[in-house]
Amino acid sequence: MSSDLWGYAFARNAILASTLLGVMASTLGVFVLLRRMSFVGAGVSHAAFGGAALGYALGLDPLLSALVFSLTGALLLPSARGRLLKEDGGVGIFFSFGMALGLLVLGFLRGTRVDLFGYLFGNVLAVDLGDLVWLLATASLSLGFVLAFYRKLLLSTFDPDFARVIGVRVEALDKALLLLVSACVVVGMKVVGAVLVSAMLVIPAATARYLTSSFSGMVIASVVVGLISSWAGLWLSFELDLPSGPAVVLLSSLLFAAARIYRSLMGR
Amino acid sequence: MAEEVAVLAEDLWVELGGREVLKGVNLLVGRGELWAILGPNGAGKTTFLKALVGLIRPSRGKVSVMGLEPSRAQRLGLLGYVPQVAGFDLDFPMNLFEFVSTGLFGSTRPFGPLGRRERTRVLEAIERVGLLGMEGRPIGSLSGGELQRATVARALVLDPPLLLLDEPTSGVDVGGVGSIYELLSSLNVQGKTVLMATHDVATVMERASGVACMEGGRLVAHGRPPEVAVPVMGCLLGGEGSLLFAHGEIPHMVVRRHRGDGP
């Protein structure tokens, strides 16, 4: 990345925000992917947009209202699950409700909708110090959680019953992971937008899955892929004047395709 | 007396989703014994094992494992659990060494490489089940028998005196079934108490020191294999009990009279 860009506050903020989101989302993404929770990320991001719109309409901090809205939804999600409705059904309802709410609020607000579109499609160049503080706090919490419970998270992802037998509090870990994924999605909305933020969770981890056959290798590879796509996507968006969110996600998708082809060529 | 008992279930009732799955099960397994629980699918064998390891809370009655409440026995490393391997995600990025080492995850550091002592324990457990040299193999590349052995190794990694196994030969080819029973018998000879749920009637009648049979959530027969052969066959046949005859050295089912030295 061009060193003179570092001299501009907006570019510095963008680079820091992309780095924090890249590391956090790609680490949590390994668990999201292996637990088959990818749809949860998409659901939460769309619901978060509804929360942000509602906060905006009520004169509250949109990020805070999106956070409250999403975390509440994530906590209530398991209670929607039952014999007749599996978790993906609950997420689908939550997803649609949040998006419909956001669009409804957008319809009512006239003239001042640019900020809200920032949450929908993201604008990393608009990230301010307050957003960076949120990102830093969420990333520290998420990475601290993964480090503190790394082995227990791994086991409860692979074999939850065995994990329970050896004393791991699987339900508490599940809930904490869901809350952190929701928080990651909400704080990442400003960077790549509600529509694309779930891709930051899933694509680096999916790419890593094709590059390694060990769990720890997958976590490391996912973070590397997440960082490369964040930095290179940002650089491309600066150089070619492209919207940053789509540039990051498209680059990450290309890396995924390359990994998939590499794996096929290796005959595995 | 208590120190000679490995597993004790007293009037054990379990209710799941409004349905009574276990109905007053009583069973005592002594230390150093090898017991098998037989029964048709849905009889309650897995639920019984899950109650013994503390995964399911009884609605009535009580269980003790090595004289303790199951979760306490587990915390003290007295109990090794081998679940059915059918539910495993074989595409999970994990090799045999990593898989077996998860047996230590209740007591190890949260992250970072395992210590030398822990690595030794894992390798010893892998060696005990005859898979040494395969540590780096992804779990998805193991055969049914190898995966089952790996699951036993995971339960052995803390060297518990009691092993509880849920259908340890399911998904294992005919050639592999014998070697799984060889392994369990040799662990039993080394002093481990073994209690398993299984469908392999003929093998356990030959190898087990005790056999129990469940039907509809009840334990309908239990005891030493030669003594309970007929009621166990009746239990496995369900409503066909009235058509049951037995004769000769080897217990077997006869649903129609045939030529032989018995009735």
CSV table of N, CA and C in Angstrom, one decimal, chain A residues 71-194:
chain,number,residue,atom,x,y,z
A,71,LEU,N,-27.9,-8.5,18.9
A,71,LEU,CA,-27.5,-9.3,20.1
A,71,LEU,C,-28.8,-9.9,20.7
A,72,THR,N,-29.9,-9.0,20.8
A,72,THR,CA,-31.1,-9.5,21.3
A,72,THR,C,-31.7,-10.6,20.4
A,73,GLY,N,-31.6,-10.4,19.1
A,73,GLY,CA,-32.1,-11.4,18.1
A,73,GLY,C,-31.3,-12.7,18.3
A,74,ALA,N,-30.0,-12.5,18.4
A,74,ALA,CA,-29.2,-13.7,18.5
A,74,ALA,C,-29.5,-14.5,19.7
A,75,LEU,N,-29.8,-13.8,20.8
A,75,LEU,CA,-30.1,-14.5,22.1
A,75,LEU,C,-31.4,-15.2,22.0
A,76,LEU,N,-32.4,-14.6,21.3
A,76,LEU,CA,-33.7,-15.1,21.2
A,76,LEU,C,-33.8,-16.2,20.1
A,77,LEU,N,-32.8,-16.3,19.2
A,77,LEU,CA,-32.9,-17.2,18.1
A,77,LEU,C,-33.1,-18.7,18.6
A,78,PRO,N,-32.3,-19.2,19.6
A,78,PRO,CA,-32.6,-20.6,20.0
A,78,PRO,C,-34.0,-20.8,20.5
A,79,SER,N,-34.6,-19.8,21.1
A,79,SER,CA,-36.0,-20.1,21.6
A,79,SER,C,-37.0,-20.2,20.4
A,80,ALA,N,-36.6,-19.7,19.2
A,80,ALA,CA,-37.5,-19.8,18.1
A,80,ALA,C,-37.5,-21.2,17.5
A,81,ARG,N,-36.4,-21.9,17.9
A,81,ARG,CA,-36.1,-23.3,17.3
A,81,ARG,C,-37.0,-24.2,18.1
A,82,GLY,N,-37.6,-25.2,17.4
A,82,GLY,CA,-38.5,-26.2,18.0
A,82,GLY,C,-38.6,-27.4,17.1
A,83,ARG,N,-39.5,-28.2,17.5
A,83,ARG,CA,-39.7,-29.5,16.7
A,83,ARG,C,-40.1,-29.1,15.3
A,84,LEU,N,-40.9,-28.1,15.1
A,84,LEU,CA,-41.5,-27.8,13.8
A,84,LEU,C,-40.6,-26.7,13.1
A,85,LEU,N,-39.7,-26.1,13.7
A,85,LEU,CA,-38.9,-25.0,13.1
A,85,LEU,C,-37.4,-25.2,13.5
A,86,LYS,N,-36.6,-25.5,12.5
A,86,LYS,CA,-35.1,-25.6,12.8
A,86,LYS,C,-34.5,-24.2,12.8
A,87,GLU,N,-33.2,-24.2,13.2
A,87,GLU,CA,-32.6,-22.9,13.4
A,87,GLU,C,-32.6,-22.0,12.1
A,88,ASP,N,-32.4,-22.6,11.0
A,88,ASP,CA,-32.3,-21.8,9.8
A,88,ASP,C,-33.6,-21.1,9.5
A,89,GLY,N,-34.7,-21.8,9.9
A,89,GLY,CA,-36.0,-21.1,9.7
A,89,GLY,C,-36.1,-19.9,10.5
A,90,GLY,N,-35.7,-20.0,11.8
A,90,GLY,CA,-35.7,-18.8,12.7
A,90,GLY,C,-34.8,-17.7,12.2
A,91,VAL,N,-33.6,-18.1,11.7
A,91,VAL,CA,-32.7,-17.1,11.1
A,91,VAL,C,-33.4,-16.4,9.9
A,92,GLY,N,-34.0,-17.2,9.1
A,92,GLY,CA,-34.7,-16.6,7.9
A,92,GLY,C,-35.7,-15.6,8.2
A,93,ILE,N,-36.5,-15.9,9.3
A,93,ILE,CA,-37.5,-14.9,9.7
A,93,ILE,C,-36.9,-13.6,10.3
A,94,PHE,N,-35.9,-13.8,11.1
A,94,PHE,CA,-35.1,-12.7,11.7
A,94,PHE,C,-34.5,-11.8,10.6
A,95,PHE,N,-33.9,-12.4,9.7
A,95,PHE,CA,-33.2,-11.8,8.5
A,95,PHE,C,-34.2,-11.0,7.8
A,96,SER,N,-35.4,-11.5,7.4
A,96,SER,CA,-36.3,-10.8,6.6
A,96,SER,C,-37.0,-9.7,7.4
A,97,PHE,N,-37.2,-9.9,8.7
A,97,PHE,CA,-37.9,-8.9,9.5
A,97,PHE,C,-37.0,-7.7,9.6
A,98,GLY,N,-35.7,-7.9,9.9
A,98,GLY,CA,-34.7,-6.8,10.0
A,98,GLY,C,-34.6,-6.0,8.8
A,99,MET,N,-34.5,-6.7,7.6
A,99,MET,CA,-34.3,-6.1,6.3
A,99,MET,C,-35.5,-5.2,6.0
A,100,ALA,N,-36.7,-5.8,6.2
A,100,ALA,CA,-38.0,-5.1,5.9
A,100,ALA,C,-38.1,-3.9,6.8
A,101,LEU,N,-37.7,-4.0,8.1
A,101,LEU,CA,-37.8,-2.9,9.0
A,101,LEU,C,-36.8,-1.8,8.5
A,102,GLY,N,-35.6,-2.1,8.1
A,102,GLY,CA,-34.6,-1.2,7.6
A,102,GLY,C,-35.1,-0.5,6.3
A,103,LEU,N,-35.7,-1.2,5.4
A,103,LEU,CA,-36.2,-0.6,4.2
A,103,LEU,C,-37.4,0.3,4.4
A,104,LEU,N,-38.2,-0.1,5.4
A,104,LEU,CA,-39.4,0.7,5.7
A,104,LEU,C,-39.0,2.0,6.3
A,105,VAL,N,-38.0,2.0,7.2
A,105,VAL,CA,-37.5,3.2,7.8
A,105,VAL,C,-36.8,4.1,6.7
A,106,LEU,N,-36.1,3.4,5.8
A,106,LEU,CA,-35.5,4.2,4.7
A,106,LEU,C,-36.5,4.9,3.9
A,107,GLY,N,-37.7,4.2,3.7
A,107,GLY,CA,-38.8,4.8,2.9
A,107,GLY,C,-39.4,6.0,3.6
A,108,PHE,N,-39.4,6.0,4.9
A,108,PHE,CA,-39.9,7.2,5.6
A,108,PHE,C,-39.0,8.4,5.7
A,109,LEU,N,-37.7,8.0,5.7
A,109,LEU,CA,-36.7,9.1,5.9
A,109,LEU,C,-36.4,9.7,4.5
A,110,ARG,N,-36.6,11.0,4.4
A,110,ARG,CA,-36.3,11.6,3.1
A,110,ARG,C,-35.1,12.5,3.2
A,111,GLY,N,-34.2,12.4,2.2
A,111,GLY,CA,-33.1,13.4,2.1
A,111,GLY,C,-31.9,13.0,2.9
A,112,THR,N,-32.0,12.3,4.1
A,112,THR,CA,-30.9,12.1,5.0
A,112,THR,C,-30.6,10.6,5.0
A,113,ARG,N,-30.6,9.9,3.8
A,113,ARG,CA,-30.5,8.5,3.9
A,113,ARG,C,-29.1,8.0,3.5
A,114,VAL,N,-28.2,9.0,3.2
A,114,VAL,CA,-26.8,8.6,2.8
A,114,VAL,C,-26.1,7.7,3.9
A,115,ASP,N,-26.2,8.2,5.1
A,115,ASP,CA,-25.5,7.5,6.2
A,115,ASP,C,-26.0,6.0,6.3
A,116,LEU,N,-27.4,5.9,6.1
A,116,LEU,CA,-27.9,4.5,6.2
A,116,LEU,C,-27.5,3.6,5.1
A,117,PHE,N,-27.3,4.2,3.9
A,117,PHE,CA,-26.8,3.4,2.8
A,117,PHE,C,-25.4,3.0,3.1
A,118,GLY,N,-24.7,3.8,3.9
A,118,GLY,CA,-23.3,3.5,4.3
A,118,GLY,C,-23.3,2.2,5.1
A,119,TYR,N,-24.4,1.9,5.9
A,119,TYR,CA,-24.5,0.7,6.7
A,119,TYR,C,-24.9,-0.5,5.8
A,120,LEU,N,-25.7,-0.2,4.7
A,120,LEU,CA,-26.1,-1.2,3.8
A,120,LEU,C,-25.0,-1.7,2.9
A,121,PHE,N,-24.2,-0.8,2.4
A,121,PHE,CA,-23.2,-1.1,1.4
A,121,PHE,C,-21.8,-0.9,1.9
A,122,GLY,N,-21.6,-0.2,3.1
A,122,GLY,CA,-20.3,0.0,3.7
A,122,GLY,C,-19.6,1.1,3.0
A,123,ASN,N,-18.7,1.8,3.8
A,123,ASN,CA,-17.9,2.8,3.3
A,123,ASN,C,-16.7,2.9,4.2
A,124,VAL,N,-15.6,2.2,3.9
A,124,VAL,CA,-14.5,2.1,4.8
A,124,VAL,C,-13.8,3.5,5.0
A,125,LEU,N,-14.0,4.3,3.9
A,125,LEU,CA,-13.4,5.6,4.0
A,125,LEU,C,-14.1,6.6,5.0
A,126,ALA,N,-15.3,6.1,5.4
A,126,ALA,CA,-16.1,7.0,6.3
A,126,ALA,C,-15.9,6.5,7.8
A,127,VAL,N,-15.0,5.5,8.0
A,127,VAL,CA,-14.8,5.0,9.4
A,127,VAL,C,-14.1,6.1,10.2
A,128,ASP,N,-14.7,6.4,11.4
A,128,ASP,CA,-14.1,7.4,12.2
A,128,ASP,C,-13.5,6.8,13.5
A,129,LEU,N,-13.0,7.6,14.3
A,129,LEU,CA,-12.3,7.1,15.5
A,129,LEU,C,-13.2,6.3,16.4
A,130,GLY,N,-14.5,6.7,16.5
A,130,GLY,CA,-15.5,6.0,17.3
A,130,GLY,C,-15.7,4.6,16.7
A,131,ASP,N,-15.8,4.5,15.4
A,131,ASP,CA,-16.0,3.1,14.8
A,131,ASP,C,-14.8,2.3,15.1
A,132,LEU,N,-13.6,2.9,15.0
A,132,LEU,CA,-12.3,2.1,15.3
A,132,LEU,C,-12.3,1.6,16.7
A,133,VAL,N,-12.8,2.4,17.6
A,133,VAL,CA,-12.8,2.0,19.0
A,133,VAL,C,-13.7,0.7,19.2
A,134,TRP,N,-14.9,0.8,18.5
A,134,TRP,CA,-15.8,-0.3,18.5
A,134,TRP,C,-15.2,-1.6,17.9
A,135,LEU,N,-14.5,-1.4,16.8
A,135,LEU,CA,-13.8,-2.5,16.1
A,135,LEU,C,-12.7,-3.1,17.0
A,136,LEU,N,-12.0,-2.2,17.6
A,136,LEU,CA,-10.8,-2.7,18.4
A,136,LEU,C,-11.4,-3.5,19.7
A,137,ALA,N,-12.4,-2.9,20.3
A,137,ALA,CA,-13.0,-3.6,21.5
A,137,ALA,C,-13.6,-5.0,21.1
A,138,THR,N,-14.3,-5.0,20.0
A,138,THR,CA,-14.9,-6.3,19.6
A,138,THR,C,-13.9,-7.3,19.1
A,139,ALA,N,-12.9,-6.8,18.4
A,139,ALA,CA,-11.8,-7.7,18.0
A,139,ALA,C,-11.0,-8.3,19.1
A,140,SER,N,-10.7,-7.4,20.1
A,140,SER,CA,-10.0,-7.9,21.3
A,140,SER,C,-10.8,-8.9,22.1
A,141,LEU,N,-12.1,-8.6,22.2
A,141,LEU,CA,-13.0,-9.6,23.0
A,141,LEU,C,-13.1,-10.9,22.2
A,142,SER,N,-13.2,-10.8,20.9
A,142,SER,CA,-13.4,-12.1,20.1
A,142,SER,C,-12.1,-12.9,20.1
A,143,LEU,N,-11.0,-12.2,19.9
A,143,LEU,CA,-9.7,-13.0,19.9
A,143,LEU,C,-9.3,-13.5,21.2
A,144,GLY,N,-9.6,-12.7,22.3
A,144,GLY,CA,-9.4,-13.2,23.6
A,144,GLY,C,-10.2,-14.4,24.0
A,145,PHE,N,-11.5,-14.3,23.5
A,145,PHE,CA,-12.4,-15.5,23.8
A,145,PHE,C,-11.9,-16.7,23.1
A,146,VAL,N,-11.5,-16.6,21.8
A,146,VAL,CA,-11.0,-17.8,21.0
A,146,VAL,C,-9.7,-18.3,21.7
A,147,LEU,N,-8.8,-17.5,22.1
A,147,LEU,CA,-7.6,-17.9,22.7
A,147,LEU,C,-7.9,-18.6,24.1
A,148,ALA,N,-8.8,-18.0,24.9
A,148,ALA,CA,-9.1,-18.6,26.2
A,148,ALA,C,-9.8,-19.9,26.1
A,149,PHE,N,-10.6,-20.1,25.1
A,149,PHE,CA,-11.4,-21.3,25.0
A,149,PHE,C,-11.1,-22.1,23.7
A,150,TYR,N,-9.9,-21.9,23.2
A,150,TYR,CA,-9.6,-22.5,21.9
A,150,TYR,C,-9.9,-24.0,21.8
A,151,ARG,N,-9.3,-24.8,22.7
A,151,ARG,CA,-9.5,-26.3,22.7
A,151,ARG,C,-10.9,-26.7,22.9
A,152,LYS,N,-11.6,-26.0,23.9
A,152,LYS,CA,-13.0,-26.3,24.2
A,152,LYS,C,-13.9,-25.9,23.0
A,153,LEU,N,-13.6,-24.8,22.4
A,153,LEU,CA,-14.4,-24.5,21.2
A,153,LEU,C,-14.2,-25.5,20.1
A,154,LEU,N,-13.0,-25.9,19.9
A,154,LEU,CA,-12.7,-26.9,18.8
A,154,LEU,C,-13.5,-28.2,19.1
A,155,LEU,N,-13.4,-28.7,20.4
A,155,LEU,CA,-14.1,-29.9,20.7
A,155,LEU,C,-15.6,-29.8,20.7
A,156,SER,N,-16.1,-28.6,21.1
A,156,SER,CA,-17.6,-28.5,21.1
A,156,SER,C,-18.1,-28.3,19.7
A,157,THR,N,-17.2,-27.9,18.8
A,157,THR,CA,-17.6,-27.8,17.4
A,157,THR,C,-17.6,-29.2,16.8
A,158,PHE,N,-16.6,-30.0,17.1
A,158,PHE,CA,-16.5,-31.3,16.4
A,158,PHE,C,-17.4,-32.4,17.1
A,159,ASP,N,-17.4,-32.4,18.4
A,159,ASP,CA,-18.2,-33.5,19.1
A,159,ASP,C,-18.8,-32.9,20.4
A,160,PRO,N,-19.9,-32.2,20.3
A,160,PRO,CA,-20.4,-31.5,21.5
A,160,PRO,C,-20.8,-32.5,22.6
A,161,ASP,N,-21.2,-33.7,22.3
A,161,ASP,CA,-21.6,-34.6,23.4
A,161,ASP,C,-20.4,-35.1,24.2
A,162,PHE,N,-19.3,-35.4,23.5
A,162,PHE,CA,-18.1,-35.7,24.2
A,162,PHE,C,-17.6,-34.6,25.0
A,163,ALA,N,-17.7,-33.4,24.4
A,163,ALA,CA,-17.2,-32.2,25.1
A,163,ALA,C,-18.0,-32.0,26.5
A,164,ARG,N,-19.4,-32.3,26.4
A,164,ARG,CA,-20.2,-32.2,27.6
A,164,ARG,C,-19.7,-33.2,28.6
A,165,VAL,N,-19.4,-34.4,28.2
A,165,VAL,CA,-19.0,-35.5,29.1
A,165,VAL,C,-17.7,-35.1,29.8
A,166,ILE,N,-16.8,-34.5,29.1
A,166,ILE,CA,-15.6,-34.1,29.8
A,166,ILE,C,-15.6,-32.8,30.5
A,167,GLY,N,-16.8,-32.2,30.6
A,167,GLY,CA,-17.0,-31.1,31.5
A,167,GLY,C,-17.0,-29.7,30.8
A,168,VAL,N,-17.0,-29.7,29.5
A,168,VAL,CA,-17.1,-28.4,28.7
A,168,VAL,C,-18.5,-27.9,28.8
A,169,ARG,N,-18.6,-26.6,29.1
A,169,ARG,CA,-20.0,-26.0,29.1
A,169,ARG,C,-20.3,-25.5,27.7
A,170,VAL,N,-20.8,-26.5,26.9
A,170,VAL,CA,-21.0,-26.3,25.5
A,170,VAL,C,-22.1,-25.2,25.2
A,171,GLU,N,-23.2,-25.3,25.9
A,171,GLU,CA,-24.2,-24.3,25.6
A,171,GLU,C,-23.8,-22.9,25.9
A,172,ALA,N,-23.0,-22.7,27.0
A,172,ALA,CA,-22.5,-21.3,27.3
A,172,ALA,C,-21.5,-20.9,26.2
A,173,LEU,N,-20.6,-21.8,25.7
A,173,LEU,CA,-19.7,-21.4,24.6
A,173,LEU,C,-20.5,-21.1,23.4
A,174,ASP,N,-21.5,-21.9,23.0
A,174,ASP,CA,-22.3,-21.6,21.8
A,174,ASP,C,-22.9,-20.2,21.9
A,175,LYS,N,-23.4,-19.9,23.0
A,175,LYS,CA,-24.1,-18.6,23.2
A,175,LYS,C,-23.1,-17.5,23.0
A,176,ALA,N,-21.9,-17.6,23.7
A,176,ALA,CA,-20.9,-16.6,23.6
A,176,ALA,C,-20.4,-16.4,22.2
A,177,LEU,N,-20.2,-17.5,21.5
A,177,LEU,CA,-19.8,-17.5,20.1
A,177,LEU,C,-20.8,-16.7,19.2
A,178,LEU,N,-22.0,-17.1,19.4
A,178,LEU,CA,-23.1,-16.5,18.7
A,178,LEU,C,-23.1,-14.9,18.9
A,179,LEU,N,-23.0,-14.5,20.1
A,179,LEU,CA,-23.0,-13.1,20.5
A,179,LEU,C,-21.8,-12.4,19.8
A,180,LEU,N,-20.6,-13.0,19.9
A,180,LEU,CA,-19.4,-12.4,19.3
A,180,LEU,C,-19.5,-12.3,17.8
A,181,VAL,N,-20.1,-13.4,17.2
A,181,VAL,CA,-20.3,-13.3,15.7
A,181,VAL,C,-21.2,-12.2,15.3
A,182,SER,N,-22.3,-12.0,16.1
A,182,SER,CA,-23.3,-11.0,15.9
A,182,SER,C,-22.6,-9.6,16.1
A,183,ALA,N,-21.8,-9.5,17.1
A,183,ALA,CA,-21.1,-8.2,17.3
A,183,ALA,C,-20.1,-7.9,16.2
A,184,CYS,N,-19.4,-8.9,15.8
A,184,CYS,CA,-18.4,-8.8,14.6
A,184,CYS,C,-19.2,-8.3,13.4
A,185,VAL,N,-20.3,-8.9,13.1
A,185,VAL,CA,-21.1,-8.5,11.9
A,185,VAL,C,-21.5,-7.0,12.0
A,186,VAL,N,-22.0,-6.6,13.2
A,186,VAL,CA,-22.5,-5.3,13.4
A,186,VAL,C,-21.4,-4.2,13.2
A,187,VAL,N,-20.3,-4.5,13.9
A,187,VAL,CA,-19.2,-3.5,13.8
A,187,VAL,C,-18.5,-3.5,12.4
A,188,GLY,N,-18.7,-4.6,11.7
A,188,GLY,CA,-18.1,-4.7,10.3
A,188,GLY,C,-19.0,-4.1,9.3
A,189,MET,N,-20.2,-3.8,9.6
A,189,MET,CA,-21.2,-3.2,8.7
A,189,MET,C,-20.7,-1.9,8.1
A,190,LYS,N,-20.1,-1.1,8.9
A,190,LYS,CA,-19.6,0.2,8.4
A,190,LYS,C,-18.4,0.0,7.4
A,191,VAL,N,-17.7,-1.1,7.6
A,191,VAL,CA,-16.5,-1.3,6.7
A,191,VAL,C,-16.9,-1.9,5.4
A,192,VAL,N,-17.7,-3.0,5.3
A,192,VAL,CA,-18.0,-3.6,4.0
A,192,VAL,C,-19.5,-3.6,3.8
A,193,GLY,N,-20.3,-3.2,4.8
A,193,GLY,CA,-21.8,-3.1,4.5
A,193,GLY,C,-22.5,-4.4,5.0
A,194,ALA,N,-23.8,-4.2,5.3
A,194,ALA,CA,-24.6,-5.3,5.8
A,194,ALA,C,-24.7,-6.4,4.8
